[in-house]
Coordinates of C-alpha atoms in Angstrom, one line a residue:
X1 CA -62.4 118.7 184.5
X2 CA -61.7 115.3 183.6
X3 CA -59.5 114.5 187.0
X4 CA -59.1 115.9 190.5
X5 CA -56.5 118.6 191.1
X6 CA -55.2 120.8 193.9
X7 CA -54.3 124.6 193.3
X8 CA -52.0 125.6 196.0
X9 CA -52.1 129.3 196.3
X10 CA -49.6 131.5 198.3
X11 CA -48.9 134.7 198.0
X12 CA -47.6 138.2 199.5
X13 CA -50.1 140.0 201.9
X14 CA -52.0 143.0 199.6
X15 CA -52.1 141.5 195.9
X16 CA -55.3 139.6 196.2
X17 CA -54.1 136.0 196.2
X18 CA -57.3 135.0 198.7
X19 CA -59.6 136.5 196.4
X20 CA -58.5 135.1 193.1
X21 CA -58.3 131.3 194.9
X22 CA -62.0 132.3 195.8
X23 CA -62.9 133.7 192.4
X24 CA -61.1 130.4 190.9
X25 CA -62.8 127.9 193.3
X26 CA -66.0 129.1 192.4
X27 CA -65.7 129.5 188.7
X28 CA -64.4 125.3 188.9
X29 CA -67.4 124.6 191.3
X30 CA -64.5 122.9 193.8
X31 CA -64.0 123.3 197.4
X32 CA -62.1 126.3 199.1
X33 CA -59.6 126.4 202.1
X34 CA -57.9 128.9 203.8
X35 CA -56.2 129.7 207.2
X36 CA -60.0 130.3 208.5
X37 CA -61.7 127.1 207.8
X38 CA -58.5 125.2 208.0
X39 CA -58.1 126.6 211.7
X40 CA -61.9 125.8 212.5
X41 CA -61.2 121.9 211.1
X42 CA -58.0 122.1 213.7
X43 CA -60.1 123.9 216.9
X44 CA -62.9 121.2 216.0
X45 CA -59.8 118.2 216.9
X46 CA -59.7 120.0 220.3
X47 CA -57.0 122.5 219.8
X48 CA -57.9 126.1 221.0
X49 CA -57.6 129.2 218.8
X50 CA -55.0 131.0 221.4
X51 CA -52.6 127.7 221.2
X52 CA -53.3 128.1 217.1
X53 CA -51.9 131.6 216.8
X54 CA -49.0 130.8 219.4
X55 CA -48.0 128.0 216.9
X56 CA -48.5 130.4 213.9
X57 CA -46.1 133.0 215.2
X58 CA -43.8 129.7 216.1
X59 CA -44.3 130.3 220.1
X60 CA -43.0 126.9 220.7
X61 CA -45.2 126.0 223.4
X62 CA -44.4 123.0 225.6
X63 CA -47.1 120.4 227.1
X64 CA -47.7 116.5 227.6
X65 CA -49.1 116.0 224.0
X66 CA -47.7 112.5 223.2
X67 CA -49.6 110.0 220.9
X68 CA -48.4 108.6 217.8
X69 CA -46.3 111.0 216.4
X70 CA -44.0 111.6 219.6
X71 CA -44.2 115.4 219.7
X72 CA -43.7 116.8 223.3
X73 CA -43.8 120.4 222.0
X74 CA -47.5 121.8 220.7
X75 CA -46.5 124.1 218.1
X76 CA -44.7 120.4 216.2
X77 CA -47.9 119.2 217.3
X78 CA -49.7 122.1 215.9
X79 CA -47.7 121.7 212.5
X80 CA -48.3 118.1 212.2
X81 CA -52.2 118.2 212.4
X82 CA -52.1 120.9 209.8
X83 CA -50.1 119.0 207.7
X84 CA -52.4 116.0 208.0
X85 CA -55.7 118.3 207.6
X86 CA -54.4 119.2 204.5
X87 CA -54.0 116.0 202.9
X88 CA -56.8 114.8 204.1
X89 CA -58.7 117.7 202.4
X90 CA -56.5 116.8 199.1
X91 CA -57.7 113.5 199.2
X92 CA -61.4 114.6 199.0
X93 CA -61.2 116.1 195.8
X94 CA -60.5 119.1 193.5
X95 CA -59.9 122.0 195.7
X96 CA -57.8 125.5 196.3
X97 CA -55.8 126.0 199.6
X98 CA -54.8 129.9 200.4
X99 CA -51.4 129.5 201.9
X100 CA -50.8 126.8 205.1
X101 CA -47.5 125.8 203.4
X102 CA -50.1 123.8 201.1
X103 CA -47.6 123.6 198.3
X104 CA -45.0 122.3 200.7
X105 CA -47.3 119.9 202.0
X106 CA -48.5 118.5 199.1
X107 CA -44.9 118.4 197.1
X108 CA -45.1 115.2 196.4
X109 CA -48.7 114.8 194.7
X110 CA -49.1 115.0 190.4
X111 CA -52.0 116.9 190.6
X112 CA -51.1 119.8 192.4
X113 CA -50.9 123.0 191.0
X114 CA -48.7 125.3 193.2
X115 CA -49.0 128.9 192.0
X116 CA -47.3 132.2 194.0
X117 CA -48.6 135.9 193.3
X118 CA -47.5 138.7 194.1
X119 CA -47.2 142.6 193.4
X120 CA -45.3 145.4 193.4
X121 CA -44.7 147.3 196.7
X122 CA -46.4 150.1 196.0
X123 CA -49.1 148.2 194.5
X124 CA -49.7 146.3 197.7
X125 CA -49.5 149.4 199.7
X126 CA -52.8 151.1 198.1
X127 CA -54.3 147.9 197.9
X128 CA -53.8 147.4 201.5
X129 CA -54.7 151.1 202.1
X130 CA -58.0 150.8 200.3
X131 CA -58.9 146.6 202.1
X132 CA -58.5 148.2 205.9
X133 CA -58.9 152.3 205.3
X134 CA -55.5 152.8 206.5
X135 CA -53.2 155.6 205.9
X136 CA -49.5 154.5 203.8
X137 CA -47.6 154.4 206.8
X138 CA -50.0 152.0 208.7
X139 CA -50.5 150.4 205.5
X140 CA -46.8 149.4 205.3
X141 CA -46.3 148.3 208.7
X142 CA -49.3 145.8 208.0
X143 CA -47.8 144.8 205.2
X144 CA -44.1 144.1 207.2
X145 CA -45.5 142.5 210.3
X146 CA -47.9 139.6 208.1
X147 CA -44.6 139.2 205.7
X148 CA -42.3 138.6 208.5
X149 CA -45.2 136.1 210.1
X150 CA -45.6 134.8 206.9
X151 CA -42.0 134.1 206.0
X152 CA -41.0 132.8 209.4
X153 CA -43.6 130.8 209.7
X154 CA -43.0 129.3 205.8
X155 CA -38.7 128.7 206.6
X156 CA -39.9 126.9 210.2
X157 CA -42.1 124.4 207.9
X158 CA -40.4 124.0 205.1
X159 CA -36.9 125.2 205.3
X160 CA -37.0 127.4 202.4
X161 CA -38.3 130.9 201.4
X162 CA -41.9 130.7 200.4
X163 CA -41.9 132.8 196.9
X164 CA -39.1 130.8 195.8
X165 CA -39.6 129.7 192.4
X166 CA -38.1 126.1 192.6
X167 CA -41.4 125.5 195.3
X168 CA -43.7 126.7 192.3
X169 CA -45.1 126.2 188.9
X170 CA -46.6 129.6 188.5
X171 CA -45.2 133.1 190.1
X172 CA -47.7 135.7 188.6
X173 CA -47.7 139.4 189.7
X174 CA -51.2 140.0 190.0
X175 CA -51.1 143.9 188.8
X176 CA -50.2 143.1 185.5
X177 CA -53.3 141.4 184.0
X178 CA -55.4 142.7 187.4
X179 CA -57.5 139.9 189.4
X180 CA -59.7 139.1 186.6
X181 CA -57.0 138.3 184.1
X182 CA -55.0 136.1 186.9
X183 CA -57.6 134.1 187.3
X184 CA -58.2 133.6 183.8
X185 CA -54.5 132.7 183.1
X186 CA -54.4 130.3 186.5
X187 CA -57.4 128.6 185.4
X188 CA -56.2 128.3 181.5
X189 CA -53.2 126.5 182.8
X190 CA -55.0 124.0 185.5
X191 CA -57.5 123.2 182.0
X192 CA -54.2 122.5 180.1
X193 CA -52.6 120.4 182.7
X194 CA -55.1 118.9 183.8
X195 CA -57.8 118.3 181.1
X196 CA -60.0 120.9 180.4
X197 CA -63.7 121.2 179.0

């Protein structure tokens, strides 16, 4: 690629939107973030995993954080070093982030690509059956309980609704050209936008 670019990736729980960012970070040879090794990056400033998963299900936990930024509750705290962790990471170079209200975050940038995927429900329900070895019904209340997390946590950040399409360039339902073919229409459009090879 002739330039660095950013492909923000979110996406419902159980249509492979994790794997395809990995499949497309490795096919570009760039760097790959999720909510794992963004979360390590955050414990390794000196915030513990328990106070990380409070903020993430927007516990607003209170404490004498101060500093720079003012914040006297953890989970703002919490919100803000993401925020900074993730432009940070921008900065270095051509990457993929998997959710972390990356697209939200990095709005403002010309070389982001912010792409949603999703699937049908009954799609994500044997997909999600077949990841964990779960039966439907445990399958689907998975699937409710990391939506609900998911979309709270997106409307605390961001104030919107995290699938909608005015936040995005690309909404692709991954069951329609299957994980293969998604990746291969992602990365056609980052080569057009961005220069390709």
């Amino acid at each position: 690629m002739s330039k660095n670019f950013v492909i923000s990736v979110g996406c419902e729980y159980g249509c492979f939107g994790p794997e395809i960012g990995k499949k497309i970070a490795k096919d570009f040879g760039i760097a790959y973030y999720d909510r794992e090794l963004i979360d390590d990056i955050i414990a390794e400033a000196g915030f513990s995993r328990d106070l990380t998963e409070k903020a993430e299900a927007g516990v607003a936990v209170r404490g004498n954080v101060g500093g720079p930024t003012g914040y006297t509750d953890l989970t703002d705290r919490m919100v803000y070093i993401q925020t900074e962790v993730i432009k940070k990471l921008a900065a270095r170079g051509s990457c993929v982030f998997i959710g972390r209200c990356s697209d939200y975050i990095l709005r403002e940038r010309d070389n982001c690509l912010n792409v949603f995927i999703y699937a049908p429900e009954e799609v994500r329900i044997k997909n999600v059956m077949a990841m964990h070895n779960l039966n439907r019904n445990d399958a689907i209340l998975l699937i409710e309980k990391n939506d609900e997390s998911l979309h709270k946590r997106y409307l605390q950040i961001t104030g919107t609704y995290r699938g909608d399409r005015h936040n995005r360039h690309l909404l692709i339902d991954s069951n329609l050209l299957g994980l293969d073919g998604t990746v291969e229409l992602i990365e056609h459009v980052v080569k057009e936008k961005f220069g390709g090879e």
